[in-house]
């Protein structure tokens, strides 16, 4: 929004994280910019999930710098992250099936009138948010989440991030379980989210999807940053090479670390 | 023991199901735009989708009442009708506490003997230390709260499954109760209650006018809440329940409430022949009379309304449902899951203590025999028969009330129908089968909800 697109809203420098003897993240650098979709890609075990959990405060980093809006911050738990304006939309969505859409979108941050829940205020805001994202697939915000399709659930989870005016939204494999039409809808929503000035981080295994929607691409390889490039700088072949070997052509920084057979 | 249904498997992704879902959306749980016919159509659709609500419980109650009335004329006398209120309410108190626990997908098998220990504390202080009701009743309630806290702490902090914790306490508290009843100052064994207030809950009646007043208050309160909410929603341009539906719900409640008060206000004494009584040294002949609403009923109403308010209108209640629906989602939303889990056991302990006091009041004594294993199982049965899910996330306090009524009708009906040595055998079998049936309805409706995408 007001932020200069050239200034990253989130900047991670030299992040290290290990679990006992296993170094999962090694000097990882990562940036995300307002109004842009930054794809975070990498093979299984490359450290994507760990990196996201460090961003969200589920894990605390061992060392390295965590800068948000240019200032160094310490994120020790998910609450710290959400008070900064960071929202993570998890792969398993973290929605309560027995609650309706409004109740899920406001979960943990309910609006009150005295000690009583202010249902109509919450319902109106939820409706407005979905409308502002041009979501038409959801008819009533009072239907239970258990009655929603995968795409609709994803939509609710993303709308939740918008509702809370999040500055950075991390989407963990949002289309992994979706069919063609719903994937298109969700990617459309991802784009609209970025167009509102939100910094979007998209974790995905799907190359086509990444190349279609991302503005920037960050590649992790065996716990290290293999590349951070603009979408225009790579083609699909190069991207696949970065993911599988950690480098391009003869330059293979990851090869010395021992590629599993 | 949280819900096994995980949200990690989103439903079929193709466009067709999406369209089907959109049609199904109309059958949402909340008020829908449109007239009364739309509302009814949605209700039927919801039932088909597996969301049965209170319907099985209410149907069961009506069918059983008709069957027992036809099979045994004594069943539908007003004397027996009044009896069922004083006998059955203790189960409902315990069941209301259990609803909170069941909402998290947990279980409190110790609830029956929590009631026992609480009433043992009450009676020991009464007969041993001459405490009056205003000391002994709070002492019993605090005992319940403490027990609930210990159970909740063991379940959520030490992470022992609630089944094991409460099964252990089911055994241990039986011992504690026996110990308190058999030791200490004052009477031992089967101890009679002499405190008039404690006995009054189940054995004394409200004045007739007070019964009418309570019924009027209930109906007026319900109408006010319903209509004000509907008006507010319309003003804000939100879909609201049709006025016709509101009005009929209020009318049904009014008819039931006033009819119950009317019946209870009749003189239900089985033998109305005058009996000799000694009044101030003079022998006078008095016509025995039992009329009016038993005092236990307003107590039940207050706790029911308070609990329903907490569950449906407050942040705490919302969080209880959220933890029961998806514990991980609740945790990520910043809800203190452990604190919620402890609190439901505390509430269950409290309500068990209330139930224990009412059991004691009904029989006017405290003895170990009155708090056996069936106290608990009847309460669990009541909650589940009423429609509270054993899998967590679904349940209301009204379930405990409806289910408690069903359980009491079965118990009372079979006891009257089958006399002699097999009476209690038949009671156990009947209630056991009813519980099994209710659990089957619960499990099947869950499966149906899964396959139709409506939960």
XYZ file of C-alpha atoms in Angstrom:
716
model
C 0.000 0.000 0.000
C 2.032 2.968 1.238
C 5.141 0.838 1.279
C 7.679 1.224 -1.454
C 7.631 -1.984 -3.519
C 11.420 -2.025 -3.499
C 11.507 -2.327 0.277
C 10.847 -5.844 1.518
C 8.262 -6.063 4.279
C 9.840 -9.273 5.508
C 13.535 -9.860 5.309
C 15.281 -12.867 6.760
C 19.066 -12.847 6.784
C 21.247 -15.840 7.553
C 18.601 -17.818 9.408
C 19.839 -20.962 11.136
C 17.626 -23.558 12.717
C 18.596 -27.011 13.863
C 16.823 -29.772 15.696
C 19.479 -31.501 17.747
C 22.236 -32.546 15.368
C 20.148 -31.906 12.259
C 20.649 -28.505 10.640
C 17.373 -27.874 8.888
C 18.005 -24.271 7.861
C 21.489 -23.069 7.036
C 22.074 -19.348 6.554
C 18.774 -18.920 4.761
C 17.955 -15.537 3.224
C 14.430 -14.731 2.233
C 12.482 -11.564 1.375
C 8.864 -10.804 0.621
C 7.552 -7.561 -0.870
C 4.221 -5.797 -0.474
C 1.941 -6.205 -3.461
C 3.935 -9.112 -4.788
C 3.490 -12.853 -4.768
C 6.710 -14.509 -3.683
C 6.759 -18.220 -4.382
C 8.736 -20.387 -1.991
C 9.674 -23.624 -3.699
C 11.906 -26.549 -2.967
C 11.835 -30.316 -2.853
C 10.466 -32.282 0.078
C 12.726 -31.731 3.067
C 14.255 -28.577 1.646
C 13.118 -26.670 4.738
C 10.081 -24.784 3.428
C 7.802 -25.763 6.289
C 10.476 -25.093 8.885
C 11.100 -21.661 7.402
C 7.381 -20.877 7.524
C 7.171 -22.053 11.106
C 10.086 -19.761 11.966
C 8.259 -16.868 10.315
C 5.043 -17.685 12.158
C 6.767 -18.036 15.519
C 5.899 -21.705 15.925
C 9.675 -22.289 16.020
C 12.159 -19.717 17.250
C 15.228 -19.221 15.101
C 18.646 -20.240 16.448
C 20.432 -17.313 14.855
C 20.041 -14.818 12.044
C 18.145 -11.600 11.519
C 14.371 -11.336 11.261
C 13.392 -7.946 9.881
C 9.810 -6.832 9.498
C 9.086 -3.484 7.853
C 12.785 -2.703 8.087
C 13.033 -3.216 11.849
C 14.544 -6.190 13.569
C 11.892 -8.087 15.493
C 11.809 -11.092 17.786
C 9.028 -13.520 17.081
C 8.734 -16.095 19.831
C 5.202 -17.366 19.347
C 2.330 -17.206 16.859
C 0.820 -14.268 18.739
C 3.902 -12.145 18.124
C 3.623 -12.905 14.435
C -0.055 -12.111 14.181
C 0.362 -8.849 16.074
C 2.921 -7.856 13.433
C 0.326 -8.587 10.758
C 1.577 -11.967 9.631
C -1.066 -14.568 8.846
C -0.302 -18.144 7.904
C -2.876 -20.132 5.954
C -1.917 -23.707 6.677
C -2.239 -26.630 4.350
C -4.700 -28.315 6.682
C -6.534 -24.975 6.879
C -7.017 -24.852 10.634
C -10.757 -24.379 10.420
C -13.156 -25.848 12.948
C -15.648 -27.977 10.993
C -18.438 -27.589 13.517
C -18.369 -23.787 13.367
C -19.746 -21.618 10.591
C -17.774 -19.286 8.333
C -18.203 -16.194 10.509
C -17.248 -18.064 13.647
C -14.131 -19.416 11.972
C -13.045 -16.103 10.535
C -13.267 -14.456 13.950
C -11.990 -17.409 15.966
C -9.844 -16.195 18.840
C -10.606 -12.562 17.984
C -14.356 -12.421 18.527
C -16.054 -9.056 18.727
C -17.948 -8.439 21.923
C -20.736 -6.183 23.065
C -20.241 -6.167 26.800
C -19.666 -9.833 27.565
C -21.921 -11.018 24.768
C -20.658 -11.928 21.308
C -21.529 -9.270 18.778
C -22.786 -11.654 16.121
C -24.301 -9.170 13.700
C -21.188 -7.002 13.578
C -19.018 -10.057 12.898
C -21.424 -11.378 10.288
C -21.484 -8.065 8.433
C -17.709 -7.771 8.389
C -17.329 -11.340 7.164
C -19.809 -10.673 4.360
C -18.064 -7.452 3.392
C -14.664 -9.102 3.324
C -15.844 -11.938 1.108
C -17.572 -9.442 -1.173
C -14.450 -7.289 -1.394
C -12.541 -10.338 -2.617
C -15.288 -10.931 -5.183
C -16.006 -14.296 -3.632
C -19.258 -15.566 -5.091
C -18.923 -19.271 -4.436
C -20.035 -18.903 -0.827
C -23.700 -18.118 -0.476
C -24.325 -17.892 3.246
C -21.656 -16.949 5.757
C -23.683 -18.828 8.346
C -23.103 -22.252 6.846
C -20.866 -24.628 8.680
C -17.397 -25.133 7.324
C -17.988 -28.887 7.159
C -20.398 -28.241 4.294
C -17.811 -26.394 2.198
C -15.774 -27.731 -0.681
C -11.978 -27.642 -0.605
C -11.835 -24.473 -2.655
C -14.409 -22.753 -0.482
C -12.463 -23.694 2.634
C -9.330 -22.258 1.125
C -11.277 -19.106 0.282
C -12.484 -18.757 3.852
C -8.973 -19.220 5.197
C -7.596 -16.555 2.856
C -10.479 -14.185 3.566
C -9.659 -14.537 7.236
C -6.221 -13.117 6.524
C -7.756 -10.203 4.646
C -10.270 -9.533 7.403
C -7.445 -8.993 9.866
C -5.657 -6.548 7.550
C -2.642 -8.787 7.443
C 0.443 -7.309 5.815
C 2.032 -10.637 5.044
C 0.064 -13.748 4.178
C 1.791 -17.102 3.840
C -0.166 -19.723 1.918
C 1.046 -23.264 2.470
C 0.164 -25.386 -0.582
C -3.241 -23.765 -1.044
C -4.123 -25.747 -4.158
C -2.628 -29.122 -3.249
C -5.968 -30.865 -2.908
C -7.989 -28.902 -5.428
C -9.259 -29.639 -8.912
C -8.657 -27.522 -11.973
C -11.510 -25.044 -11.649
C -11.065 -24.486 -7.940
C -7.312 -24.079 -8.327
C -7.939 -21.328 -10.843
C -10.320 -19.623 -8.422
C -7.846 -19.774 -5.560
C -4.946 -18.514 -7.693
C -7.164 -15.690 -8.825
C -7.788 -14.880 -5.192
C -4.050 -14.994 -4.463
C -3.487 -12.465 -7.206
C -6.221 -10.160 -5.911
C -4.750 -10.403 -2.450
C -1.386 -9.168 -3.720
C -3.061 -6.441 -5.765
C -4.456 -5.055 -2.510
C -0.882 -4.416 -1.400
C -0.486 -7.531 0.737
C 2.809 -9.374 0.605
C 1.907 -12.925 -0.333
C 4.197 -15.902 0.134
C 3.011 -18.921 -1.818
C 4.432 -22.330 -1.074
C 3.774 -24.717 -3.896
C 4.943 -27.873 -5.588
C 3.255 -27.035 -8.825
C 5.655 -25.376 -11.295
C 2.955 -24.171 -13.659
C 1.130 -22.538 -10.830
C 4.261 -20.834 -9.513
C 5.236 -19.510 -12.913
C 1.698 -18.379 -13.562
C 1.065 -16.379 -10.412
C 4.386 -15.475 -8.782
C 6.262 -12.195 -9.151
C 9.341 -13.487 -7.416
C 10.603 -16.980 -6.721
C 12.766 -18.182 -3.840
C 14.241 -21.673 -4.057
C 15.366 -23.681 -1.042
C 17.683 -26.615 -1.503
C 18.649 -28.837 1.416
C 18.137 -26.070 3.903
C 19.944 -23.382 2.002
C 18.778 -20.574 -0.223
C 19.537 -21.720 -3.764
C 18.134 -18.647 -5.473
C 15.929 -15.598 -5.057
C 14.964 -14.344 -8.475
C 12.294 -12.394 -10.285
C 9.801 -14.523 -12.178
C 11.014 -13.056 -15.474
C 14.567 -14.296 -14.895
C 13.817 -18.017 -14.968
C 12.009 -20.475 -17.178
C 10.452 -23.737 -16.090
C 13.504 -25.828 -16.933
C 15.826 -23.616 -14.915
C 13.413 -23.644 -12.004
C 13.258 -27.422 -11.978
C 17.035 -27.533 -12.076
C 17.295 -25.160 -9.143
C 14.898 -27.254 -7.110
C 16.506 -30.597 -7.885
C 20.187 -29.680 -7.886
C 20.324 -26.384 -6.033
C 22.078 -24.586 -8.890
C 22.175 -23.891 -12.611
C 24.482 -25.641 -15.099
C 27.884 -26.497 -13.590
C 27.379 -24.253 -10.578
C 26.037 -26.635 -7.964
C 26.489 -25.301 -4.453
C 24.290 -28.013 -3.035
C 26.240 -30.897 -4.538
C 28.994 -30.632 -1.949
C 26.506 -31.209 0.826
C 25.778 -34.641 -0.508
C 22.653 -35.127 -2.536
C 20.653 -38.099 -1.314
C 20.635 -40.922 -3.820
C -9.836 -37.798 22.659
C -10.536 -34.989 20.296
C -12.466 -35.234 17.113
C -11.095 -37.824 14.742
C -12.464 -35.953 11.760
C -9.528 -34.018 10.414
C -9.828 -31.070 8.092
C -6.769 -32.143 6.112
C -8.872 -33.853 3.494
C -10.861 -31.229 1.690
C -13.848 -32.494 -0.161
C -14.074 -33.406 -3.815
C -12.593 -30.615 -5.793
C -14.490 -30.812 -9.059
C -16.843 -28.139 -10.226
C -19.931 -30.301 -10.049
C -19.666 -30.838 -6.328
C -19.109 -27.162 -5.953
C -22.439 -26.533 -7.583
C -24.019 -29.219 -5.433
C -22.533 -27.573 -2.397
C -23.975 -24.266 -3.315
C -27.388 -25.824 -3.393
C -26.696 -27.465 -0.083
C -25.600 -24.171 1.368
C -29.193 -23.080 1.709
C -29.547 -25.748 4.340
C -27.189 -23.982 6.670
C -27.636 -24.018 10.413
C -28.327 -20.367 10.800
C -31.404 -18.323 10.048
C -32.117 -18.138 6.372
C -33.863 -15.528 4.344
C -37.316 -16.442 3.196
C -40.675 -17.504 4.492
C -41.809 -20.218 6.821
C -42.105 -22.810 4.075
C -38.483 -22.223 3.085
C -37.521 -22.608 6.685
C -39.332 -25.935 6.970
C -37.852 -27.164 3.723
C -34.397 -26.343 5.037
C -35.126 -28.090 8.284
C -36.074 -31.276 6.457
C -32.958 -31.020 4.338
C -30.853 -30.605 7.455
C -32.387 -33.722 8.989
C -31.655 -35.675 5.821
C -28.120 -34.374 5.971
C -27.682 -36.049 9.355
C -28.129 -33.023 11.612
C -30.878 -34.488 13.750
C -30.626 -32.098 16.683
C -33.173 -32.850 19.402
C -35.579 -34.708 17.132
C -34.679 -38.298 18.157
C -34.854 -37.349 21.836
C -38.207 -35.570 21.572
C -39.690 -38.345 19.438
C -38.442 -40.959 21.880
C -39.929 -39.053 24.788
C -43.372 -38.828 23.182
C -43.408 -42.457 22.029
C -42.267 -43.775 25.400
C -44.785 -41.662 27.282
C -47.610 -43.001 25.084
C -46.431 -46.605 25.350
C -46.113 -46.529 29.136
C -49.441 -44.731 29.541
C -51.192 -47.410 27.497
C -49.358 -50.287 29.154
C -49.751 -49.106 32.711
C -52.425 -46.623 33.824
C -50.482 -45.684 36.974
C -47.875 -44.076 34.726
C -49.918 -41.100 33.701
C -51.280 -40.119 37.082
C -50.352 -36.602 38.147
C -48.766 -38.074 41.259
C -46.317 -40.007 39.129
C -45.852 -36.986 36.866
C -44.719 -34.911 39.847
C -42.528 -37.764 41.036
C -40.650 -37.868 37.785
C -39.649 -34.232 38.251
C -38.085 -34.814 41.634
C -36.487 -38.144 40.645
C -35.204 -37.202 37.232
C -33.738 -33.738 37.742
C -30.575 -34.879 39.542
C -29.562 -36.779 36.412
C -30.155 -33.645 34.340
C -27.865 -31.517 36.528
C -25.019 -34.005 36.127
C -25.764 -34.395 32.422
C -25.592 -30.631 31.870
C -22.077 -30.635 33.299
C -21.187 -33.623 31.138
C -22.300 -31.766 28.000
C -19.382 -29.347 28.479
C -16.973 -32.277 28.823
C -18.470 -34.160 25.873
C -18.202 -31.014 23.729
C -14.421 -31.408 23.932
C -14.723 -35.087 23.055
C -13.704 -35.973 26.599
C -15.563 -38.036 29.189
C -16.052 -37.684 32.938
C -16.730 -41.142 34.339
C -16.171 -39.814 37.854
C -19.193 -37.498 37.724
C -21.436 -39.894 39.669
C -19.079 -40.317 42.592
C -18.097 -36.644 42.461
C -21.759 -36.113 43.285
C -21.380 -38.733 46.015
C -18.280 -37.197 47.600
C -19.797 -33.713 47.467
C -22.959 -34.842 49.229
C -20.924 -36.869 51.738
C -19.002 -33.686 52.596
C -22.329 -31.897 52.921
C -23.869 -34.486 55.238
C -20.752 -34.912 57.401
C -20.593 -31.178 58.049
C -24.330 -31.231 58.722
C -24.530 -34.089 61.207
C -20.997 -33.875 62.615
C -20.483 -30.168 62.944
C -24.036 -28.818 62.929
C -23.465 -26.680 59.871
C -26.585 -25.236 58.348
C -27.525 -25.424 54.677
C -25.860 -22.114 53.885
C -22.548 -23.645 54.927
C -22.967 -27.213 53.777
C -24.304 -26.527 50.285
C -21.416 -24.195 49.348
C -18.995 -26.729 50.881
C -20.432 -29.432 48.620
C -20.198 -27.153 45.573
C -16.584 -26.219 46.345
C -15.800 -29.927 46.701
C -17.184 -30.460 43.214
C -15.169 -27.560 41.802
C -11.961 -28.842 43.391
C -12.457 -32.372 42.114
C -13.172 -31.012 38.648
C -10.026 -28.938 38.749
C -7.860 -31.909 39.729
C -9.361 -34.045 36.954
C -8.977 -31.254 34.404
C -5.405 -30.583 35.447
C -4.452 -34.257 35.139
C -6.079 -34.476 31.720
C -4.720 -31.287 30.189
C -1.370 -30.790 31.905
C -0.229 -34.338 32.700
C -1.999 -35.488 29.528
C -3.551 -38.659 30.877
C -6.586 -39.568 28.765
C -9.740 -38.405 30.532
C -11.160 -41.917 30.272
C -8.351 -43.246 32.464
C -8.252 -40.324 34.904
C -11.953 -40.405 35.541
C -12.166 -44.202 35.612
C -9.511 -44.131 38.344
C -11.477 -41.504 40.227
C -14.682 -43.446 39.655
C -13.127 -46.145 41.830
C -11.224 -43.879 44.204
C -14.119 -41.529 44.937
C -16.340 -44.476 45.754
C -13.824 -45.210 48.490
C -13.615 -41.577 49.561
C -17.364 -41.401 49.810
C -17.570 -44.580 51.901
C -14.833 -43.231 54.144
C -16.556 -39.903 54.761
C -19.918 -41.555 55.364
C -18.481 -44.160 57.760
C -16.063 -41.944 59.707
C -15.930 -38.663 61.566
C -18.245 -37.043 64.021
C -21.951 -37.732 64.065
C -24.090 -40.422 62.493
C -22.596 -43.038 60.198
C -23.841 -45.172 57.345
C -27.170 -44.209 55.845
C -27.423 -40.665 57.209
C -30.771 -38.883 57.317
C -30.903 -35.238 56.339
C -32.672 -33.058 58.862
C -31.908 -29.717 57.213
C -35.191 -28.396 55.922
C -33.750 -26.381 53.018
C -31.789 -29.302 51.592
C -34.842 -31.535 51.815
C -37.055 -28.835 50.333
C -35.577 -28.968 46.820
C -37.266 -32.254 46.002
C -39.881 -32.471 48.748
C -41.471 -29.071 48.962
C -43.423 -27.171 46.386
C -43.477 -23.553 45.278
C -46.699 -21.620 45.961
C -49.097 -22.021 43.059
C -48.763 -18.387 41.963
C -44.978 -18.690 41.917
C -45.246 -21.631 39.534
C -47.361 -19.583 37.128
C -44.980 -16.676 37.546
C -41.942 -18.792 36.653
C -43.722 -20.180 33.590
C -44.659 -16.670 32.476
C -41.089 -15.491 33.049
C -39.670 -18.345 30.982
C -42.021 -17.721 28.071
C -41.628 -13.930 28.174
C -37.853 -14.172 28.419
C -37.626 -16.607 25.523
C -39.964 -14.476 23.399
C -38.021 -11.307 24.162
C -34.674 -12.873 23.256
C -36.018 -14.397 20.040
C -37.936 -11.392 18.796
C -35.347 -8.767 19.727
C -32.638 -10.770 17.980
C -34.782 -11.147 14.851
C -35.602 -7.428 14.818
C -31.977 -6.411 15.284
C -30.865 -8.679 12.459
C -33.518 -7.327 10.090
C -32.515 -3.765 10.941
C -28.936 -4.561 10.014
C -29.974 -6.205 6.805
C -29.034 -9.714 7.878
C -31.092 -12.805 7.208
C -33.295 -13.657 10.167
C -35.546 -16.517 11.188
C -39.060 -15.939 9.800
C -41.436 -14.316 12.303
C -43.899 -17.176 11.766
C -41.317 -19.703 12.925
C -40.384 -17.525 15.894
C -44.010 -17.209 16.879
C -44.714 -20.921 16.671
C -41.649 -21.790 18.758
C -42.765 -19.327 21.411
C -46.312 -20.695 21.286
C -45.138 -24.291 21.707
C -42.972 -23.322 24.664
C -45.877 -21.413 26.234
C -48.293 -24.333 25.863
C -45.808 -26.818 27.339
C -44.741 -24.557 30.231
C -48.238 -23.575 31.308
C -49.566 -27.127 30.911
C -46.782 -28.489 33.126
C -47.453 -25.847 35.778
C -51.188 -26.540 35.540
C -50.629 -30.262 36.137
C -48.164 -29.696 38.977
C -50.502 -27.202 40.638
C -53.195 -29.902 41.037
C -53.266 -31.777 44.288
C -51.342 -34.889 43.340
C -51.418 -36.690 46.713
C -52.305 -40.320 45.953
C -54.481 -40.637 49.057
C -56.667 -37.625 49.702
C -58.472 -38.999 52.771
C -58.029 -36.721 55.804
C -55.433 -37.910 58.286
C -55.010 -37.008 61.931
C -52.257 -34.520 62.705
C -51.024 -33.032 65.928
C -51.066 -29.244 65.586
C -49.949 -27.402 68.753
C -51.215 -30.196 70.969
C -54.581 -30.456 69.242
C -55.546 -33.338 67.012
C -56.891 -32.036 63.700
C -57.810 -33.816 60.499
C -55.931 -32.553 57.465
C -56.412 -33.497 53.823
C -53.009 -34.579 52.464
C -51.994 -32.312 49.666
C -49.001 -32.159 47.333
C -49.444 -29.285 44.946
C -47.185 -26.840 43.182
C -43.950 -26.950 41.258
C -41.116 -28.660 43.187
C -38.351 -26.223 44.170
C -35.803 -28.215 42.223
C -37.391 -27.020 38.966
C -36.535 -23.303 39.294
C -33.000 -24.260 40.376
C -32.688 -26.345 37.226
C -34.055 -23.503 35.102
C -31.580 -20.956 36.458
C -28.562 -23.194 35.833
C -29.905 -24.207 32.423
C -30.406 -20.610 31.287
C -27.040 -19.504 32.663
C -25.225 -22.417 31.037
C -26.978 -21.962 27.709
C -26.101 -18.270 27.748
C -22.449 -19.061 28.410
C -22.279 -21.688 25.677
C -24.061 -19.805 22.938
C -23.466 -16.118 23.627
C -20.031 -15.732 25.162
C -16.501 -15.943 23.871
C -15.781 -18.746 26.307
C -18.611 -20.865 24.908
C -17.463 -20.261 21.359
C -13.997 -21.424 22.329
C -15.360 -24.587 23.915
C -17.008 -25.502 20.609
C -13.871 -24.556 18.678
C -11.619 -26.764 20.805
C -14.114 -29.603 20.415
C -14.314 -29.105 16.660
C -10.634 -28.717 15.860
C -8.194 -28.436 18.700
C -5.301 -27.485 16.448
C -7.270 -24.694 14.789
C -8.234 -23.397 18.207
C -4.633 -23.430 19.359
C -3.484 -21.583 16.258
C -6.221 -19.017 16.811
C -4.588 -18.252 20.139
C -7.133 -20.029 22.352
C -5.682 -21.329 25.606
C -6.749 -24.914 24.945
C -5.472 -26.279 28.252
C -7.403 -23.706 30.233
C -10.593 -24.520 28.319
C -10.067 -28.210 28.970
C -9.563 -27.693 32.697
C -12.611 -25.429 32.856
C -15.032 -27.971 31.392
C -14.051 -30.503 34.036
C -14.463 -27.827 36.709
C -17.968 -27.116 35.410
C -18.726 -30.816 35.301
C -17.532 -31.178 38.899
C -19.721 -28.267 39.967
C -22.820 -29.596 38.230
C -22.161 -33.068 39.647
C -22.117 -31.567 43.129
C -25.443 -29.857 42.431
C -26.814 -33.185 41.166
C -25.486 -34.903 44.282
C -27.303 -32.451 46.540
C -30.524 -33.072 44.593
C -30.172 -36.861 44.888
C -29.707 -36.435 48.629
C -32.689 -34.096 48.789
C -34.904 -36.540 46.913
C -34.251 -39.457 49.296
C -33.682 -37.153 52.276
C -30.526 -39.013 53.165
C -27.004 -39.733 52.004
C -25.852 -43.294 51.557
C -23.325 -44.871 49.222
C -26.025 -46.949 47.535
C -27.637 -43.882 45.969
C -24.556 -42.837 44.008
C -23.665 -46.078 42.275
C -22.414 -46.543 38.771
C -25.809 -45.954 37.242
C -25.936 -42.324 38.425
C -23.132 -41.576 36.020
C -24.304 -43.782 33.180
C -27.798 -42.327 33.318
C -26.294 -38.848 33.025
C -24.059 -39.786 30.084
C -27.071 -41.500 28.556
C -29.175 -38.388 29.041
C -26.677 -36.124 27.269
C -26.201 -38.495 24.352
C -29.874 -39.415 23.974
C -30.618 -35.691 23.873
C -28.291 -35.277 20.915
C -24.855 -34.364 22.296
C -22.136 -36.054 20.284
C -19.651 -38.380 21.937
C -17.099 -37.246 19.381
C -16.997 -33.633 20.510
C -18.008 -30.332 18.948
C -21.763 -30.826 18.982
C -24.136 -30.496 21.926
C -26.335 -28.138 23.899
C -27.675 -28.038 27.429
C -31.211 -28.647 26.178
C -29.922 -32.090 25.124
C -29.297 -32.897 28.777
C -32.828 -31.803 29.686
C -34.588 -33.740 26.912
C -32.343 -36.779 27.329
C -32.777 -36.645 31.087
C -36.544 -36.689 30.620
C -36.272 -39.734 28.335
C -34.085 -41.582 30.823
C -36.448 -40.785 33.680
C -39.500 -41.915 31.694
C -37.802 -45.211 30.859
C -36.736 -45.769 34.459
C -40.024 -44.769 35.961
C -42.074 -46.558 33.313
C -40.257 -49.862 33.539
C -40.219 -49.705 37.328
C -44.003 -49.350 37.383
C -44.584 -51.841 34.624
C -42.386 -54.671 35.835
C -42.860 -55.259 39.511
C -41.061 -57.715 41.675
C -37.564 -59.040 41.582
C -36.928 -58.377 37.891
C -37.840 -54.717 38.092
C -34.328 -53.321 38.364
C -32.987 -55.820 35.823
C -35.442 -54.536 33.247
C -34.621 -50.916 34.109
C -30.925 -51.449 33.536
C -31.479 -53.248 30.258
C -33.927 -50.630 28.978
C -31.712 -47.643 29.795
C -28.633 -49.440 28.474
C -30.329 -50.173 25.176
C -31.591 -46.586 24.925
C -28.037 -45.298 25.400
C -26.754 -47.707 22.775
C -29.466 -46.590 20.388
C -28.627 -42.926 20.970
C -24.908 -43.529 20.422
C -25.770 -45.373 17.203
C -27.881 -42.424 16.030
C -24.958 -40.133 16.867
C -22.412 -42.244 14.974
C -24.694 -42.777 11.963
C -25.645 -39.110 11.709
C -21.969 -38.237 11.771
C -21.328 -40.632 8.939
C -24.217 -39.205 7.015
C -23.010 -35.681 7.673
C -19.621 -36.702 6.318
C -21.037 -38.125 3.114
C -23.402 -35.250 2.405
C -20.956 -32.578 3.388
C -23.136 -31.256 6.161
C -22.102 -31.608 9.741
